[in-house]
Amino acid sequence: MQKYSIFSLIKNAFSNHKNWEVAWKDPEPKKQYDVVIIGGGGHGLATAYYLAKEHKITNVAILEKGWIGGGNVGRNTTILRSNYMWDANGLFYEYGMKLWENLSQELNYNVMYSPRGIINLAHSDAQLNTYSRRGNSMRLNGIDAVMLGRDELKKMIPFADFSSSSRFPIFGGLMQPRGGTARHDAVAWGYARQADSLGVDIIQHCEVTGFEVQNGKLTGVQTSRGDIKTKKVGLCVAGSTSLLAEKLNMNLPIESHVLQACVSEPVKPFLDHVVTFGAGHFYCSQSDKGEMVMGGDLDGYNSYAQRGNLPTIQHVLSEGVAMFPNLSRLKMLRTWGGIMDMSMDGSPIIDKTHIEGVYLNCGWCYGGFKATPVSGWTFAHTIAQDRVHELNSKFRLNRFSTGHLIDEKGVGTKTWIG
Amino acid sequence: MLEIKCPYCGKRSQNEFSYGGDAAVKRPELGKEVSDKEWDNFVYLRKNPRGNHREFWHHVAGCRQWFKVLRDTSTHEIFKTARLDEEL
């Protein structure tokens, strides 16, 4: 593989950039693989990369129905953080943050990790108490957390509503300084390029249509481009997980919902951090191009349509205007939707299943993007070793029936309650 | 914007309604011994289909009645709505 560097850039400038190697190949599917990963999104590509790099399993195929990076990894709001209270989440996502910090070097691809800090605003004394509890839990787990007062916040985010007539006055906030953003497409492409160079076959426009299971063991998958023999398959298909699970006669604790995001027209820099509204579900950051990147609630009903409706956008942006009144003067550039695999407790599932050789990676809810590296890392371990790693040992599929839910926020699919 | 036909009030905008989830899920019978598996099925596990979906909606900013809707989850098209005591 051609390494990207200032020297390769200069060298290729002499040939008008016409001789760059392709970043990944376009192979025909083979008849047999050691591991098949379904889904060429961030999690699938990362899983294949760590299978090859950490576990030396290189006879791996990624089967993607459309094109790689065309699903939720290209539709999110690019936020990275590990500001969780429960150990199961905190330790898992913090391991992910450590992977993010070194990811551009590791992948030889600039993922534009920007540790600009993520601020959760508090609008009451009670909320500040809750945030200090969460902040303390984070620090006990070795995660950076800083409590901010109103005066400090005034200096950091001067355009927020600090007026005396504010409906939701800002009391303070909790900040994770290492939280921030990354360039989402680069994450998918960086993992794809490295996985390809380690021998992984990235097969696009190849839909999985069925599974072959004999005596409770997986023996192969059927695809739109022929049958493939394999003893291990990993599902990384986010909102479509239930559709594949149905082919295996499995019901999952998952509902698919549409989540919208939007960006405004580009403006000069005025927001240096990621900021979340504490009195509702709204957050925003400013992209490198100057657009305000904003998101909030699910539309709130089961959906496989990658588009939502206006009432949710209006609801989310009215919260945005309550937080930053000057947002009301911006024009919206575009809105879009992605299909979230909403688990019933709001936390993910990375586990084996009752069928030998079938592994599950789903339930990412609102937050799959930040988990891309650590999800791939732990899922690769689970597949290669046929057992969960300590980091994903709480994200079991059976936690719902045994009562070991991870109710970080107490929201799963049921956003209509609360 | 979804337009939902409340069986009591007629067609109204989505803003007046809130969603109540999968209507095909059946609560285990009262007064009977219920296994953990049955509770698991009822509380957590869902078919989550792409296509036709029977679901509950609540006309929360209207007549406040619950009712059933048959909707396509891949297109958001609503085919039919019915009262709770009617077949859908």
Short mmCIF file of C-alpha atoms in Angstrom, two decimals:
data_model
loop_
_atom_site.label_atom_id
_atom_site.label_comp_id
_atom_site.label_asym_id
_atom_site.label_seq_id
_atom_site.Cartn_x
_atom_site.Cartn_y
_atom_site.Cartn_z
CA MET A 1 0.00 0.00 0.00
CA GLN A 2 1.15 3.46 -0.90
CA LYS A 3 1.77 5.49 2.27
CA TYR A 4 0.23 8.95 2.39
CA SER A 5 2.79 11.61 3.32
CA ILE A 6 4.09 14.99 2.24
CA PHE A 7 6.61 13.17 0.03
CA SER A 8 4.00 11.05 -1.77
CA LEU A 9 1.95 14.22 -2.23
CA ILE A 10 4.86 16.06 -3.85
CA LYS A 11 5.79 13.02 -5.95
CA ASN A 12 2.27 12.68 -7.28
CA ALA A 13 2.01 16.40 -7.95
CA PHE A 14 4.57 15.92 -10.74
CA SER A 15 2.17 13.58 -12.54
CA ASN A 16 -0.85 15.81 -11.93
CA HIS A 17 -2.17 13.35 -9.31
CA LYS A 18 -3.12 10.87 -12.02
CA ASN A 19 -1.09 7.92 -10.68
CA TRP A 20 -2.39 7.50 -7.14
CA GLU A 21 -3.09 3.85 -6.26
CA VAL A 22 -6.74 2.98 -5.63
CA ALA A 23 -7.45 3.19 -1.89
CA TRP A 24 -9.11 -0.24 -1.86
CA LYS A 25 -9.71 -2.91 -4.48
CA ASP A 26 -12.98 -4.22 -5.89
CA PRO A 27 -12.59 -8.02 -5.68
CA GLU A 28 -15.02 -10.74 -6.71
CA PRO A 29 -16.34 -12.71 -3.71
CA LYS A 30 -14.42 -15.94 -3.01
CA LYS A 31 -16.20 -19.23 -2.23
CA GLN A 32 -14.95 -19.40 1.34
CA TYR A 33 -13.86 -17.02 4.08
CA ASP A 34 -12.79 -17.51 7.71
CA VAL A 35 -14.99 -14.59 8.79
CA VAL A 36 -17.71 -12.69 6.93
CA ILE A 37 -18.68 -9.25 8.19
CA ILE A 38 -22.05 -8.01 7.01
CA GLY A 39 -22.21 -4.24 6.67
CA GLY A 40 -19.53 -1.96 5.23
CA GLY A 41 -20.12 0.93 7.60
CA GLY A 42 -17.72 2.25 10.20
CA HIS A 43 -18.25 -0.64 12.63
CA GLY A 44 -17.96 -3.36 9.99
CA LEU A 45 -14.83 -1.86 8.43
CA ALA A 46 -13.24 -1.33 11.85
CA THR A 47 -14.08 -4.90 12.88
CA ALA A 48 -12.42 -6.30 9.75
CA TYR A 49 -9.36 -4.10 10.28
CA TYR A 50 -8.87 -5.22 13.91
CA LEU A 51 -9.51 -8.88 12.95
CA ALA A 52 -6.62 -8.61 10.51
CA LYS A 53 -4.33 -6.45 12.61
CA GLU A 54 -4.88 -7.68 16.18
CA HIS A 55 -5.89 -11.29 15.53
CA LYS A 56 -4.08 -12.00 12.24
CA ILE A 57 -7.28 -13.27 10.61
CA THR A 58 -7.01 -11.92 7.08
CA ASN A 59 -9.26 -14.27 5.08
CA VAL A 60 -12.14 -11.91 5.77
CA ALA A 61 -14.88 -10.44 3.59
CA ILE A 62 -16.99 -7.36 4.21
CA LEU A 63 -20.29 -7.69 2.39
CA GLU A 64 -22.02 -4.37 1.76
CA LYS A 65 -25.46 -4.07 0.14
CA GLY A 66 -24.79 -0.55 -1.16
CA TRP A 67 -21.43 1.20 -1.01
CA ILE A 68 -19.13 1.47 1.99
CA GLY A 69 -19.72 4.41 4.29
CA GLY A 70 -23.14 5.11 2.76
CA GLY A 71 -25.21 4.49 5.88
CA ASN A 72 -25.06 5.97 9.35
CA VAL A 73 -21.28 6.55 9.28
CA GLY A 74 -22.00 9.15 6.60
CA ARG A 75 -25.13 10.50 8.28
CA ASN A 76 -24.12 11.30 11.86
CA THR A 77 -23.09 14.54 13.54
CA THR A 78 -19.47 13.35 14.07
CA ILE A 79 -19.30 13.72 17.85
CA LEU A 80 -16.81 11.79 20.01
CA ARG A 81 -17.07 11.55 23.78
CA SER A 82 -16.88 9.18 26.75
CA ASN A 83 -18.80 11.27 29.30
CA TYR A 84 -20.78 8.37 30.74
CA MET A 85 -21.56 7.60 34.35
CA TRP A 86 -21.90 3.82 34.47
CA ASP A 87 -18.66 1.83 34.41
CA ALA A 88 -19.85 -0.40 31.55
CA ASN A 89 -20.20 2.61 29.26
CA GLY A 90 -17.47 4.85 30.68
CA LEU A 91 -14.65 2.29 30.44
CA PHE A 92 -15.79 1.10 27.01
CA TYR A 93 -16.04 4.54 25.41
CA GLU A 94 -12.88 5.78 27.15
CA TYR A 95 -10.95 2.94 25.53
CA GLY A 96 -12.50 4.21 22.32
CA MET A 97 -11.30 7.77 23.01
CA LYS A 98 -7.75 6.44 23.36
CA LEU A 99 -8.10 4.76 19.97
CA TRP A 100 -9.46 8.00 18.47
CA GLU A 101 -6.50 9.98 19.75
CA ASN A 102 -4.08 7.90 17.73
CA LEU A 103 -6.33 6.94 14.84
CA SER A 104 -4.96 9.28 12.15
CA GLN A 105 -1.44 7.89 12.71
CA GLU A 106 -2.63 4.31 12.98
CA LEU A 107 -4.63 4.46 9.75
CA ASN A 108 -2.21 6.81 7.92
CA TYR A 109 -5.35 8.77 7.09
CA ASN A 110 -6.34 12.12 8.54
CA VAL A 111 -9.58 11.55 10.44
CA MET A 112 -9.42 15.18 11.63
CA TYR A 113 -9.91 14.34 15.31
CA SER A 114 -10.68 17.66 16.93
CA PRO A 115 -10.68 17.56 20.76
CA ARG A 116 -12.63 20.80 21.08
CA GLY A 117 -14.48 19.78 24.23
CA ILE A 118 -18.08 18.77 24.72
CA ILE A 119 -20.16 20.86 27.13
CA ASN A 120 -23.44 19.68 28.70
CA LEU A 121 -25.36 22.73 29.92
CA ALA A 122 -27.25 22.60 33.23
CA HIS A 123 -30.33 24.74 33.79
CA SER A 124 -31.06 24.10 37.49
CA ASP A 125 -29.26 23.33 40.74
CA ALA A 126 -30.60 19.77 40.63
CA GLN A 127 -29.17 19.26 37.17
CA LEU A 128 -25.80 20.61 38.28
CA ASN A 129 -25.83 18.08 41.15
CA THR A 130 -26.53 15.28 38.70
CA TYR A 131 -23.72 16.48 36.46
CA SER A 132 -21.23 16.62 39.31
CA ARG A 133 -22.15 13.06 40.20
CA ARG A 134 -21.56 12.00 36.60
CA GLY A 135 -18.36 14.06 36.43
CA ASN A 136 -17.06 12.37 39.60
CA SER A 137 -17.88 8.92 38.21
CA MET A 138 -16.03 9.82 35.04
CA ARG A 139 -12.92 10.96 36.94
CA LEU A 140 -12.95 7.77 39.02
CA ASN A 141 -12.80 5.90 35.71
CA GLY A 142 -9.88 8.04 34.51
CA ILE A 143 -11.98 10.14 32.13
CA ASP A 144 -11.42 13.89 31.97
CA ALA A 145 -14.32 15.94 33.37
CA VAL A 146 -14.53 19.59 34.42
CA MET A 147 -17.40 21.41 36.09
CA LEU A 148 -17.96 24.88 34.66
CA GLY A 149 -19.70 27.84 36.29
CA ARG A 150 -21.95 30.36 34.59
CA ASP A 151 -19.20 33.00 34.37
CA GLU A 152 -16.71 30.62 32.73
CA LEU A 153 -19.36 29.52 30.26
CA LYS A 154 -20.12 33.15 29.40
CA LYS A 155 -16.55 33.49 28.18
CA MET A 156 -16.54 30.16 26.32
CA ILE A 157 -19.92 30.34 24.59
CA PRO A 158 -20.84 34.05 24.63
CA PHE A 159 -23.68 33.60 22.14
CA ALA A 160 -25.71 31.31 24.41
CA ASP A 161 -28.73 32.90 26.08
CA PHE A 162 -27.38 34.40 29.33
CA SER A 163 -30.10 37.06 29.48
CA SER A 164 -32.28 37.54 32.54
CA SER A 165 -35.40 36.67 30.54
CA SER A 166 -34.08 33.27 29.47
CA ARG A 167 -36.67 30.49 29.80
CA PHE A 168 -33.91 28.02 30.70
CA PRO A 169 -31.21 30.01 32.52
CA ILE A 170 -27.72 28.53 32.34
CA PHE A 171 -26.51 27.54 35.83
CA GLY A 172 -23.31 25.84 34.74
CA GLY A 173 -22.16 22.81 32.87
CA LEU A 174 -20.09 19.64 32.65
CA MET A 175 -17.31 19.51 30.11
CA GLN A 176 -15.21 16.68 28.73
CA PRO A 177 -12.25 18.57 27.22
CA ARG A 178 -11.06 15.60 25.12
CA GLY A 179 -14.48 15.13 23.59
CA GLY A 180 -14.96 16.64 20.17
CA THR A 181 -15.49 15.73 16.56
CA ALA A 182 -13.86 13.80 13.69
CA ARG A 183 -14.42 13.63 9.97
CA HIS A 184 -16.88 10.77 9.58
CA ASP A 185 -16.19 9.77 5.96
CA ALA A 186 -12.46 9.67 6.58
CA VAL A 187 -13.02 7.16 9.38
CA ALA A 188 -14.80 4.76 7.02
CA TRP A 189 -12.31 5.29 4.20
CA GLY A 190 -9.28 5.06 6.50
CA TYR A 191 -10.41 1.73 7.95
CA ALA A 192 -11.35 0.44 4.49
CA ARG A 193 -7.95 1.30 3.03
CA GLN A 194 -6.01 -0.35 5.85
CA ALA A 195 -8.27 -3.43 6.00
CA ASP A 196 -7.87 -3.85 2.23
CA SER A 197 -4.10 -3.59 2.47
CA LEU A 198 -4.07 -6.31 5.16
CA GLY A 199 -5.92 -8.68 2.80
CA VAL A 200 -9.58 -8.12 3.64
CA ASP A 201 -11.97 -8.32 0.66
CA ILE A 202 -14.34 -5.34 0.56
CA ILE A 203 -17.26 -6.49 -1.56
CA GLN A 204 -19.78 -3.77 -2.37
CA HIS A 205 -23.23 -4.16 -3.94
CA CYS A 206 -23.55 -7.61 -2.40
CA GLU A 207 -26.66 -8.21 -0.31
CA VAL A 208 -26.96 -11.06 2.17
CA THR A 209 -30.21 -12.88 1.45
CA GLY A 210 -29.99 -15.80 3.87
CA PHE A 211 -27.92 -17.92 6.23
CA GLU A 212 -27.04 -21.60 6.21
CA VAL A 213 -27.24 -23.12 9.67
CA GLN A 214 -26.79 -26.83 10.42
CA ASN A 215 -27.25 -28.33 13.90
CA GLY A 216 -27.07 -24.91 15.51
CA LYS A 217 -23.85 -24.02 13.70
CA LEU A 218 -23.36 -21.48 10.95
CA THR A 219 -21.97 -22.95 7.74
CA GLY A 220 -22.41 -20.17 5.21
CA VAL A 221 -24.29 -17.14 3.92
CA GLN A 222 -26.33 -16.71 0.75
CA THR A 223 -25.80 -13.46 -1.12
CA SER A 224 -26.97 -11.69 -4.25
CA ARG A 225 -23.55 -12.61 -5.70
CA GLY A 226 -23.55 -16.31 -4.81
CA ASP A 227 -23.19 -18.53 -1.76
CA ILE A 228 -20.20 -18.13 0.53
CA LYS A 229 -18.96 -20.76 2.97
CA THR A 230 -17.94 -19.45 6.38
CA LYS A 231 -18.02 -20.61 9.99
CA LYS A 232 -18.26 -17.12 11.46
CA VAL A 233 -20.39 -14.14 10.54
CA GLY A 234 -20.57 -10.76 12.27
CA LEU A 235 -23.61 -8.52 11.84
CA CYS A 236 -22.79 -4.78 11.73
CA VAL A 237 -25.89 -3.47 10.01
CA ALA A 238 -27.29 -0.95 12.52
CA GLY A 239 -30.93 -0.18 11.66
CA SER A 240 -31.29 -3.30 9.50
CA THR A 241 -30.26 -5.74 12.25
CA SER A 242 -33.82 -7.00 12.88
CA LEU A 243 -34.24 -7.80 9.16
CA LEU A 244 -31.20 -10.10 9.14
CA ALA A 245 -32.05 -11.53 12.56
CA GLU A 246 -35.47 -12.50 11.20
CA LYS A 247 -33.71 -14.73 8.65
CA LEU A 248 -32.17 -16.50 11.66
CA ASN A 249 -35.57 -16.71 13.43
CA MET A 250 -34.41 -14.33 16.14
CA ASN A 251 -36.43 -11.54 17.74
CA LEU A 252 -34.22 -8.82 19.18
CA PRO A 253 -34.74 -6.10 21.80
CA ILE A 254 -34.39 -3.55 19.00
CA GLU A 255 -36.65 -1.10 17.21
CA SER A 256 -35.56 0.84 14.13
CA HIS A 257 -36.26 4.56 14.27
CA VAL A 258 -35.41 7.51 12.06
CA LEU A 259 -33.13 10.16 13.55
CA GLN A 260 -32.70 13.45 11.73
CA ALA A 261 -29.86 15.92 11.73
CA CYS A 262 -29.36 19.18 9.88
CA VAL A 263 -26.76 21.76 8.94
CA SER A 264 -27.16 25.48 8.44
CA GLU A 265 -25.55 27.70 5.84
CA PRO A 266 -21.86 28.30 6.62
CA VAL A 267 -20.99 31.28 8.81
CA LYS A 268 -17.81 32.69 10.34
CA PRO A 269 -16.48 30.83 13.40
CA PHE A 270 -18.59 31.52 16.48
CA LEU A 271 -18.79 28.22 18.35
CA ASP A 272 -15.56 26.51 19.44
CA HIS A 273 -17.08 23.53 21.28
CA VAL A 274 -19.78 20.90 21.02
CA VAL A 275 -22.63 22.13 23.23
CA THR A 276 -25.68 20.21 24.41
CA PHE A 277 -28.88 21.79 25.72
CA GLY A 278 -29.81 20.49 29.18
CA ALA A 279 -33.53 21.21 29.09
CA GLY A 280 -34.33 19.11 26.05
CA HIS A 281 -32.56 17.06 23.43
CA PHE A 282 -30.53 19.39 21.23
CA TYR A 283 -26.83 19.74 20.53
CA CYS A 284 -24.72 21.62 18.05
CA SER A 285 -21.18 22.22 16.87
CA GLN A 286 -19.65 24.18 14.03
CA SER A 287 -18.04 22.28 11.17
CA ASP A 288 -14.73 23.25 9.60
CA LYS A 289 -16.70 24.67 6.69
CA GLY A 290 -18.61 26.94 9.09
CA GLU A 291 -21.94 25.14 9.00
CA MET A 292 -23.78 24.68 12.28
CA VAL A 293 -24.26 20.91 12.69
CA MET A 294 -27.35 20.17 14.78
CA GLY A 295 -29.29 17.20 16.01
CA GLY A 296 -31.79 16.10 18.61
CA ASP A 297 -34.65 13.66 19.07
CA LEU A 298 -35.88 10.70 17.07
CA ASP A 299 -39.01 11.25 15.03
CA GLY A 300 -40.49 8.79 17.50
CA TYR A 301 -42.15 6.04 15.49
CA ASN A 302 -40.77 2.83 13.95
CA SER A 303 -39.20 3.64 10.61
CA TYR A 304 -36.91 2.24 7.93
CA ALA A 305 -37.24 5.35 5.74
CA GLN A 306 -34.02 7.34 5.71
CA ARG A 307 -35.97 10.56 5.95
CA GLY A 308 -38.08 12.17 8.65
CA ASN A 309 -40.72 14.81 9.00
CA LEU A 310 -40.75 18.54 9.64
CA PRO A 311 -42.40 18.59 13.12
CA THR A 312 -39.32 16.96 14.68
CA ILE A 313 -36.95 19.40 12.98
CA GLN A 314 -39.11 22.30 14.19
CA HIS A 315 -39.14 20.89 17.72
CA VAL A 316 -35.38 20.34 17.78
CA LEU A 317 -34.56 23.75 16.34
CA SER A 318 -36.89 25.56 18.74
CA GLU A 319 -34.70 24.11 21.50
CA GLY A 320 -31.67 25.30 19.57
CA VAL A 321 -33.02 28.83 19.41
CA ALA A 322 -33.74 28.74 23.15
CA MET A 323 -30.05 27.92 23.69
CA PHE A 324 -28.45 30.11 20.99
CA PRO A 325 -31.02 32.80 20.02
CA ASN A 326 -28.94 33.91 17.04
CA LEU A 327 -29.49 30.52 15.33
CA SER A 328 -32.93 31.83 14.38
CA ARG A 329 -31.28 34.07 11.77
CA LEU A 330 -29.62 31.16 9.94
CA LYS A 331 -30.95 29.43 6.86
CA MET A 332 -30.95 25.63 6.87
CA LEU A 333 -28.77 24.09 4.21
CA ARG A 334 -30.05 20.53 4.43
CA THR A 335 -31.62 17.92 6.68
CA TRP A 336 -31.32 14.16 6.43
CA GLY A 337 -32.22 11.03 8.34
CA GLY A 338 -30.60 7.74 9.31
CA ILE A 339 -32.05 4.53 10.74
CA MET A 340 -31.05 3.93 14.35
CA ASP A 341 -31.01 0.48 15.93
CA MET A 342 -32.64 1.58 19.18
CA SER A 343 -32.09 -0.97 21.94
CA MET A 344 -34.58 -1.16 24.76
CA ASP A 345 -32.23 0.27 27.41
CA GLY A 346 -30.35 2.70 25.18
CA SER A 347 -27.06 0.75 25.36
CA PRO A 348 -25.42 -1.40 22.68
CA ILE A 349 -25.18 -5.17 22.24
CA ILE A 350 -21.86 -6.80 21.25
CA ASP A 351 -22.19 -10.49 21.84
CA LYS A 352 -22.34 -14.07 20.62
CA THR A 353 -25.74 -15.57 19.87
CA HIS A 354 -27.32 -18.98 20.50
CA ILE A 355 -26.22 -19.99 16.98
CA GLU A 356 -22.55 -20.99 16.94
CA GLY A 357 -20.65 -18.66 14.64
CA VAL A 358 -23.21 -15.84 14.54
CA TYR A 359 -22.07 -12.65 16.28
CA LEU A 360 -24.12 -9.55 16.91
CA ASN A 361 -23.10 -5.88 16.99
CA CYS A 362 -26.12 -3.60 17.29
CA GLY A 363 -28.24 -1.36 19.50
CA TRP A 364 -26.16 1.79 18.96
CA CYS A 365 -29.08 4.16 19.36
CA TYR A 366 -28.01 7.80 19.01
CA GLY A 367 -24.32 7.17 19.48
CA GLY A 368 -22.76 4.70 17.07
CA PHE A 369 -20.20 6.98 15.46
CA LYS A 370 -18.08 7.71 18.53
CA ALA A 371 -17.95 3.98 19.22
CA THR A 372 -16.60 3.03 15.78
CA PRO A 373 -13.02 2.14 16.82
CA VAL A 374 -13.84 0.48 20.15
CA SER A 375 -16.84 -1.33 18.72
CA GLY A 376 -14.66 -2.78 15.96
CA TRP A 377 -11.89 -3.59 18.42
CA THR A 378 -14.12 -5.47 20.90
CA PHE A 379 -16.24 -7.11 18.19
CA ALA A 380 -13.11 -8.40 16.45
CA HIS A 381 -11.98 -9.87 19.79
CA THR A 382 -15.40 -11.46 20.37
CA ILE A 383 -15.38 -13.06 16.91
CA ALA A 384 -11.72 -14.16 16.89
CA GLN A 385 -11.67 -15.57 20.45
CA ASP A 386 -15.31 -16.69 20.46
CA ARG A 387 -15.82 -14.88 23.80
CA VAL A 388 -16.61 -11.35 24.87
CA HIS A 389 -13.80 -9.05 25.97
CA GLU A 390 -13.97 -7.50 29.44
CA LEU A 391 -14.83 -4.16 27.79
CA ASN A 392 -18.01 -5.49 26.18
CA SER A 393 -18.81 -8.04 28.88
CA LYS A 394 -21.79 -5.97 30.06
CA PHE A 395 -23.23 -5.49 26.55
CA ARG A 396 -24.75 -8.96 26.47
CA LEU A 397 -27.86 -9.89 24.54
CA ASN A 398 -29.39 -11.72 27.52
CA ARG A 399 -29.15 -8.73 29.89
CA PHE A 400 -32.76 -7.87 29.15
CA SER A 401 -34.10 -11.21 30.38
CA THR A 402 -31.75 -11.33 33.37
CA GLY A 403 -32.47 -7.73 34.38
CA HIS A 404 -28.90 -6.41 34.00
CA LEU A 405 -29.90 -3.39 31.94
CA ILE A 406 -27.52 -0.47 31.44
CA ASP A 407 -29.93 2.39 31.86
CA GLU A 408 -27.49 5.26 31.39
CA LYS A 409 -30.20 7.76 30.59
CA GLY A 410 -33.28 5.65 31.08
CA VAL A 411 -34.25 6.04 27.44
CA GLY A 412 -34.33 3.34 24.85
CA THR A 413 -36.83 3.18 22.08
CA LYS A 414 -39.55 4.75 24.17
CA THR A 415 -38.83 8.40 23.58
CA TRP A 416 -42.54 9.04 23.66
CA ILE A 417 -42.50 8.46 27.43
CA GLY A 418 -40.76 11.03 29.57
CA MET B 1 -45.75 15.66 7.96
CA LEU B 2 -47.90 12.62 8.70
CA GLU B 3 -51.66 13.02 8.48
CA ILE B 4 -53.34 10.56 10.80
CA LYS B 5 -57.04 9.79 10.73
CA CYS B 6 -58.24 9.56 14.30
CA PRO B 7 -61.23 7.15 14.30
CA TYR B 8 -63.09 9.65 16.49
CA CYS B 9 -62.05 13.09 15.12
CA GLY B 10 -60.97 12.51 11.51
CA LYS B 11 -57.79 13.53 9.75
CA ARG B 12 -55.39 15.66 11.80
CA SER B 13 -51.71 16.57 11.64
CA GLN B 14 -49.06 14.45 13.31
CA ASN B 15 -48.46 17.26 15.84
CA GLU B 16 -51.61 16.26 17.74
CA PHE B 17 -50.57 12.64 18.27
CA SER B 18 -48.05 10.66 20.22
CA TYR B 19 -46.79 7.19 19.39
CA GLY B 20 -47.49 4.13 21.51
CA GLY B 21 -45.44 1.35 19.92
CA ASP B 22 -46.07 -2.09 18.44
CA ALA B 23 -49.73 -3.13 18.76
CA ALA B 24 -49.01 -6.78 18.00
CA VAL B 25 -47.34 -7.30 21.37
CA LYS B 26 -49.61 -9.13 23.82
CA ARG B 27 -49.37 -8.81 27.57
CA PRO B 28 -49.22 -12.15 29.42
CA GLU B 29 -52.57 -13.03 30.91
CA LEU B 30 -53.48 -11.68 34.33
CA GLY B 31 -53.64 -14.09 37.27
CA LYS B 32 -51.50 -16.71 35.51
CA GLU B 33 -47.98 -17.85 36.34
CA VAL B 34 -45.72 -15.99 33.89
CA SER B 35 -42.24 -17.25 33.02
CA ASP B 36 -39.23 -14.95 32.62
CA LYS B 37 -39.20 -15.85 28.92
CA GLU B 38 -42.78 -14.63 28.48
CA TRP B 39 -42.01 -11.35 30.28
CA ASP B 40 -38.91 -10.93 28.10
CA ASN B 41 -41.01 -11.41 24.97
CA PHE B 42 -43.61 -8.92 26.12
CA VAL B 43 -41.37 -6.19 27.54
CA TYR B 44 -38.32 -6.23 25.26
CA LEU B 45 -38.48 -8.35 22.13
CA ARG B 46 -39.97 -6.90 18.94
CA LYS B 47 -40.52 -8.09 15.37
CA ASN B 48 -39.51 -4.61 14.13
CA PRO B 49 -40.65 -5.24 10.53
CA ARG B 50 -39.85 -3.22 7.44
CA GLY B 51 -43.22 -2.77 5.76
CA ASN B 52 -46.65 -3.13 7.35
CA HIS B 53 -46.70 -2.38 11.07
CA ARG B 54 -49.66 -2.41 13.44
CA GLU B 55 -49.12 0.20 16.10
CA PHE B 56 -50.79 2.28 18.81
CA TRP B 57 -51.18 6.05 18.59
CA HIS B 58 -52.66 8.44 21.15
CA HIS B 59 -54.62 11.54 20.11
CA VAL B 60 -53.01 13.31 23.02
CA ALA B 61 -53.71 16.89 21.92
CA GLY B 62 -57.23 16.05 20.74
CA CYS B 63 -59.83 13.61 22.05
CA ARG B 64 -57.15 11.76 24.10
CA GLN B 65 -58.30 8.38 22.78
CA TRP B 66 -55.89 5.54 21.99
CA PHE B 67 -56.35 3.76 18.67
CA LYS B 68 -54.61 1.43 16.18
CA VAL B 69 -52.85 2.34 12.94
CA LEU B 70 -51.64 0.16 10.06
CA ARG B 71 -48.60 1.95 8.61
CA ASP B 72 -45.71 1.07 6.27
CA THR B 73 -42.43 1.64 8.12
CA SER B 74 -40.45 1.94 4.89
CA THR B 75 -42.63 4.66 3.29
CA HIS B 76 -44.59 6.05 6.31
CA GLU B 77 -47.81 5.49 4.31
CA ILE B 78 -50.84 5.01 6.56
CA PHE B 79 -53.34 2.47 5.20
CA LYS B 80 -55.94 2.22 7.90
CA THR B 81 -56.81 3.30 11.44
CA ALA B 82 -59.25 1.66 13.85
CA ARG B 83 -60.61 1.91 17.37
CA LEU B 84 -59.12 -0.46 19.93
CA ASP B 85 -62.22 -2.68 19.90
CA GLU B 86 -62.19 -2.95 16.10
CA GLU B 87 -60.22 -5.31 13.89
CA LEU B 88 -57.45 -3.65 11.87
#
